[in-house]
XYZ file of C-alpha atoms in Angstrom:
374
model
C 3.078 35.479 -21.375
C 6.009 36.422 -19.137
C 9.264 34.529 -19.669
C 11.822 33.557 -17.031
C 14.889 31.377 -16.695
C 12.567 28.470 -15.883
C 10.873 28.925 -19.274
C 14.107 28.617 -21.254
C 15.139 25.246 -22.667
C 18.629 24.359 -23.875
C 18.758 23.058 -27.440
C 21.077 20.258 -28.528
C 21.614 19.200 -32.125
C 22.070 15.697 -33.549
C 21.545 13.606 -36.656
C 18.497 11.406 -36.980
C 17.381 9.592 -40.138
C 19.996 11.494 -42.138
C 18.910 14.975 -41.032
C 20.474 17.471 -38.639
C 17.743 18.149 -36.088
C 17.415 19.871 -32.685
C 15.971 18.534 -29.447
C 15.327 20.078 -26.037
C 17.075 19.270 -22.766
C 15.346 19.091 -19.413
C 16.535 21.141 -16.463
C 13.509 20.997 -14.141
C 11.235 18.274 -12.806
C 7.741 18.031 -14.256
C 8.564 19.339 -17.733
C 9.132 15.917 -19.300
C 5.686 15.546 -21.010
C 6.185 18.864 -22.814
C 9.798 18.067 -23.738
C 8.824 14.578 -24.908
C 6.108 15.910 -27.230
C 8.353 18.689 -28.579
C 11.340 16.424 -29.208
C 9.312 13.902 -31.193
C 8.069 16.778 -33.342
C 11.640 18.068 -33.804
C 13.128 14.647 -34.623
C 10.287 13.966 -37.081
C 10.874 17.450 -38.587
C 7.314 18.544 -37.816
C 8.940 21.533 -36.091
C 12.134 23.310 -37.144
C 14.436 25.826 -35.466
C 17.015 28.178 -36.980
C 20.366 26.431 -37.469
C 22.652 26.947 -34.488
C 19.818 27.838 -32.078
C 21.004 27.027 -28.535
C 17.975 28.026 -26.491
C 14.231 28.492 -26.844
C 11.678 30.005 -24.479
C 8.367 28.427 -23.642
C 6.378 31.198 -25.295
C 8.197 30.698 -28.591
C 7.796 26.941 -28.304
C 4.030 27.361 -27.926
C 3.990 29.483 -31.057
C 5.886 26.833 -33.039
C 3.611 24.018 -31.922
C 0.394 26.008 -32.461
C 1.512 26.890 -35.983
C 1.806 23.172 -36.700
C -1.935 22.851 -35.936
C -3.581 25.588 -38.030
C -7.026 23.996 -37.688
C -6.981 24.144 -33.880
C -7.543 27.059 -31.535
C -4.129 28.368 -30.463
C -5.377 29.212 -26.966
C -6.556 25.616 -26.479
C -3.192 24.287 -27.650
C -1.311 26.676 -25.366
C -3.433 25.713 -22.348
C -2.566 22.044 -22.916
C 1.126 22.860 -23.316
C 1.022 24.700 -19.992
C -0.425 21.602 -18.337
C 2.257 19.437 -19.990
C 4.903 21.766 -18.590
C 3.588 21.133 -15.072
C 3.301 17.358 -15.492
C 0.551 14.813 -16.081
C -1.459 12.386 -13.992
C -0.680 8.860 -15.073
C -2.356 5.463 -14.797
C -1.835 2.138 -16.558
C -2.956 -1.479 -16.565
C -0.393 -4.187 -15.952
C -1.513 -6.342 -18.900
C -0.832 -3.992 -21.840
C 1.201 -0.964 -22.945
C -1.816 1.372 -22.850
C -1.417 4.571 -20.820
C -4.200 6.706 -19.309
C -3.636 10.478 -19.070
C -5.834 13.592 -19.145
C -8.149 13.632 -22.151
C -6.988 16.975 -23.622
C -3.321 16.007 -23.431
C -4.096 12.625 -24.957
C -5.959 14.334 -27.783
C -2.959 16.551 -28.535
C -0.605 13.566 -28.733
C -3.076 11.720 -30.944
C -3.449 14.748 -33.223
C 0.268 14.561 -33.972
C 0.078 10.772 -34.325
C 2.311 10.129 -31.311
C 1.618 6.843 -29.477
C 1.976 6.823 -25.677
C 3.066 3.538 -24.129
C 4.538 2.036 -20.976
C 6.559 -1.101 -20.244
C 5.443 -1.739 -16.663
C 3.728 -4.970 -17.684
C 3.393 -7.923 -15.328
C 4.417 -11.371 -16.518
C 1.083 -13.281 -16.585
C 2.813 -16.445 -15.359
C 4.678 -14.940 -12.403
C 2.209 -12.152 -11.553
C -1.099 -13.386 -12.962
C -3.488 -11.765 -10.401
C -1.953 -8.325 -11.024
C -2.819 -8.340 -14.726
C -6.488 -7.687 -13.863
C -5.660 -4.409 -12.106
C -4.418 -0.976 -13.013
C -1.907 1.026 -10.972
C -4.491 3.032 -8.988
C -6.537 -0.077 -8.178
C -3.445 -1.926 -6.973
C -2.474 0.910 -4.637
C -6.032 1.063 -3.291
C -6.128 -2.671 -2.588
C -2.713 -2.585 -0.927
C -3.854 0.296 1.265
C -7.002 -1.588 2.309
C -4.944 -4.717 2.968
C -2.441 -2.827 5.120
C -5.295 -1.239 7.098
C -6.784 -4.684 7.771
C -3.411 -5.956 8.981
C -3.059 -2.992 11.323
C -6.598 -3.529 12.624
C -5.874 -7.194 13.330
C -2.677 -6.280 15.173
C -4.531 -3.695 17.224
C -7.301 -6.195 17.993
C -4.781 -8.799 19.191
C -3.131 -6.230 21.452
C -6.506 -5.250 22.942
C -7.508 -8.885 23.505
C -4.179 -9.562 25.213
C -4.708 -6.630 27.578
C -8.269 -7.763 28.311
C -7.075 -11.290 29.090
C -4.514 -9.946 31.526
C -7.162 -7.778 33.172
C -9.608 -10.698 33.326
C -6.962 -12.762 35.123
C -6.722 -10.164 37.866
C -10.486 -9.781 38.091
C -10.877 -13.581 38.210
C -8.871 -13.767 41.431
C -10.952 -10.976 42.942
C -14.191 -12.755 41.976
C -12.984 -15.942 43.686
C -12.457 -14.106 46.990
C -15.862 -12.419 46.681
C -17.545 -15.759 45.932
C -15.994 -17.379 49.002
C -17.263 -14.532 51.166
C -20.774 -14.830 49.670
C -20.849 -18.592 50.318
C -19.862 -18.050 53.935
C -22.560 -15.451 54.383
C -25.074 -17.783 52.713
C -24.370 -20.528 55.256
C -25.039 -18.140 58.134
C -28.281 -16.967 56.578
C -29.401 -20.569 56.057
C -28.859 -21.400 59.739
C -30.780 -18.311 60.721
C -33.739 -19.279 58.508
C -33.892 -22.786 60.003
C -34.027 -21.339 63.504
C -36.792 -18.984 62.478
C -38.882 -21.789 60.890
C -38.672 -23.956 63.990
C -39.889 -21.105 66.195
C -42.769 -20.105 63.889
C -43.906 -23.610 62.843
C -47.628 -22.868 62.895
C -47.270 -19.660 60.991
C -45.071 -21.495 58.541
C -47.776 -24.133 57.937
C -50.303 -21.478 57.058
C -47.841 -19.839 54.737
C -47.148 -23.173 53.033
C -50.880 -23.787 52.529
C -51.374 -20.388 51.109
C -48.412 -20.807 48.781
C -49.819 -24.130 47.558
C -53.139 -22.465 46.773
C -51.404 -19.636 44.990
C -49.403 -22.206 43.098
C -52.541 -23.834 41.737
C -53.871 -20.477 40.636
C -50.560 -19.711 38.861
C -50.741 -23.092 37.177
C -54.265 -22.390 35.933
C -53.188 -18.984 34.714
C -50.331 -20.541 32.777
C -52.750 -23.017 31.163
C -55.051 -20.179 30.186
C -52.214 -18.146 28.780
C -50.567 -21.109 27.066
C -52.177 -20.393 23.717
C -50.756 -16.862 23.753
C -47.180 -18.153 23.916
C -47.349 -19.701 20.417
C -46.421 -17.814 17.187
C -49.293 -16.428 15.177
C -49.374 -16.520 11.409
C -48.401 -12.853 11.223
C -45.390 -13.402 13.501
C -44.225 -16.306 11.346
C -44.645 -14.236 8.236
C -42.587 -11.426 9.729
C -39.847 -13.861 10.670
C -39.736 -15.292 7.125
C -39.550 -11.838 5.612
C -36.675 -10.938 7.913
C -34.744 -14.024 6.805
C -35.364 -13.183 3.139
C -34.115 -9.611 3.655
C -30.999 -10.870 5.383
C -30.328 -13.273 2.518
C -30.709 -10.496 -0.044
C -28.361 -8.253 1.922
C -25.772 -11.023 2.091
C -26.012 -11.601 -1.656
C -25.672 -7.864 -2.331
C -22.518 -7.634 -0.251
C -21.043 -10.843 -1.639
C -20.085 -9.344 -4.998
C -18.394 -6.364 -3.373
C -16.445 -8.541 -0.964
C -15.388 -11.095 -3.564
C -12.668 -8.927 -5.096
C -11.305 -7.965 -1.678
C -11.319 -11.622 -0.636
C -9.270 -12.471 -3.744
C -6.594 -10.008 -2.578
C -5.233 -12.328 0.105
C -1.842 -12.516 1.806
C -0.219 -14.238 -1.178
C -1.510 -11.647 -3.643
C -0.433 -8.774 -1.394
C 3.056 -10.259 -1.062
C 3.177 -10.722 -4.836
C 2.103 -7.106 -5.434
C 4.697 -5.668 -3.054
C 7.399 -7.828 -4.628
C 6.400 -6.581 -8.096
C 6.451 -2.907 -7.076
C 9.778 -3.318 -5.306
C 11.500 -5.346 -8.024
C 10.314 -3.104 -10.871
C 10.395 0.259 -9.121
C 11.739 1.845 -12.332
C 8.434 0.883 -14.010
C 9.922 -1.340 -16.709
C 9.900 -5.154 -16.762
C 11.612 -7.765 -18.894
C 8.194 -8.878 -20.110
C 7.315 -5.258 -20.896
C 10.434 -4.878 -23.056
C 9.396 -7.944 -25.059
C 5.921 -6.488 -25.650
C 7.344 -3.086 -26.623
C 9.710 -4.699 -29.134
C 6.736 -6.410 -30.710
C 4.648 -3.205 -30.896
C 7.161 -0.486 -31.857
C 8.139 -0.474 -35.563
C 11.754 0.090 -36.580
C 12.837 3.773 -36.322
C 9.369 4.766 -35.096
C 9.312 7.419 -32.351
C 6.909 6.932 -29.439
C 6.383 8.471 -26.009
C 7.179 6.041 -23.201
C 6.254 6.527 -19.556
C 8.963 5.112 -17.336
C 10.289 5.926 -13.859
C 7.820 8.845 -13.506
C 9.081 10.428 -16.736
C 7.959 10.644 -20.341
C 10.762 9.532 -22.653
C 11.282 9.611 -26.407
C 12.054 6.034 -27.484
C 12.713 4.377 -30.798
C 13.551 0.941 -32.161
C 16.929 0.428 -33.848
C 18.089 -2.979 -35.077
C 15.683 -4.737 -32.728
C 16.734 -2.803 -29.624
C 14.895 -0.033 -27.765
C 16.683 3.263 -27.141
C 15.636 6.364 -25.190
C 16.689 9.895 -26.100
C 19.074 11.367 -23.482
C 17.608 14.772 -22.508
C 19.308 15.470 -19.174
C 20.930 18.907 -19.340
C 24.066 17.475 -17.681
C 24.825 15.786 -21.044
C 24.697 19.017 -23.038
C 28.430 18.946 -23.864
C 28.564 15.173 -24.381
C 28.202 13.322 -27.644
C 25.948 10.626 -26.210
C 22.425 10.860 -27.601
C 20.735 7.534 -26.871
C 20.497 5.180 -23.895
C 19.635 1.496 -24.144
C 16.578 0.574 -22.069
C 17.828 -2.982 -21.729
C 21.224 -2.354 -20.112
C 21.435 1.447 -19.553
C 24.487 1.800 -21.852
C 24.982 5.062 -23.753
C 25.221 5.447 -27.531
C 26.035 8.268 -29.945
C 23.838 9.637 -32.737
C 24.752 6.685 -34.966
C 23.776 4.175 -32.261
C 27.387 3.223 -31.664
C 28.681 2.716 -28.133
C 29.486 6.072 -26.618
C 33.073 6.520 -25.422
C 33.676 9.852 -23.641
C 36.365 11.987 -25.207
C 39.270 13.226 -23.128
C 37.845 16.747 -22.966
C 34.477 15.402 -21.780
C 36.163 13.315 -19.071
C 38.089 16.367 -17.841
C 34.916 18.451 -17.710
C 33.113 15.701 -15.838
C 36.020 15.338 -13.402
C 36.109 19.070 -12.677
C 32.355 19.108 -12.198
C 32.563 16.200 -9.738
C 35.310 17.982 -7.751
C 33.243 21.154 -7.607
C 30.216 19.209 -6.343
C 32.285 17.513 -3.640
C 33.671 20.872 -2.508
C 30.201 22.383 -2.460
C 28.884 19.584 -0.257
C 31.627 19.960 2.387
C 30.381 21.044 5.783
C 31.707 24.425 6.972
C 34.092 24.389 9.904
C 32.712 25.509 13.257
């Protein structure tokens, strides 16, 4: 396995549960599932590094983790770690902390006894209809709803254009009708003149038409019985109605869920996604506090990242793994108010040297972002 700068992880050391332990820092997007798994193993002392180690490569990390699972095939473990390094597909329901990921990755977490949770839980009182859905289903229903709205808008625009066109055509039809009526009057006068000149021929024609009329009447009486519905026709009609009823019943169940996702539910869903875009709710924090034991380490999916979280004195904290904090003494971040804490869970106050480093870094970033003169 070839190593590169992308495969190297910075190592930071801290104290946890009375022991001096390492944990990895993240410097690239997509690596968080791998870093989350590794850091829980380091903090729980399932994995150990040489004292003072400041960096570890991915290949060495795979060796450490595989050695912790002697009963499993090392190639299988490595293949899962590679997938964790690239990221994981995620799904969740809005009524519990359960997370859905790829089966092999889930099996690896379960093998080490690491729970995977999320706090993106909808309050059943404020967002009741959403608790029946998972994230993928909600996105699908919102997409269908938006398509229907766009179709209705398009339909209204088309109908408006047709109405405008029909108004123009209506005026043209009125002119044409007036011309046809005028022509009809002339033709009527011409016919009256012709009948007066050919009176005798007209009488014969009338007699003949009367005779033909009687024959047509007799024909209609003879054919009258054929106009009624036969038993077979009635049977066919009944069968058609039954088939239509069955088709309606078959489609009813499929349409019922879509019908439930009305304007109010769509507005509620968009409000939920917008208000809790960081994928953590107040209700979710309450549920997590109830489920996570004191000082227990779990993997938490939040804001498109996998975090290491623990419970300390009734509060939930996340391990700070951003490489920008390598030289800082802050180790934990409160999920409730985003405040930083040190390794002893005391409020983190930056030291003077850390403030100077941060100030110099900010100045360098501002200078780097300046536009060159033309």
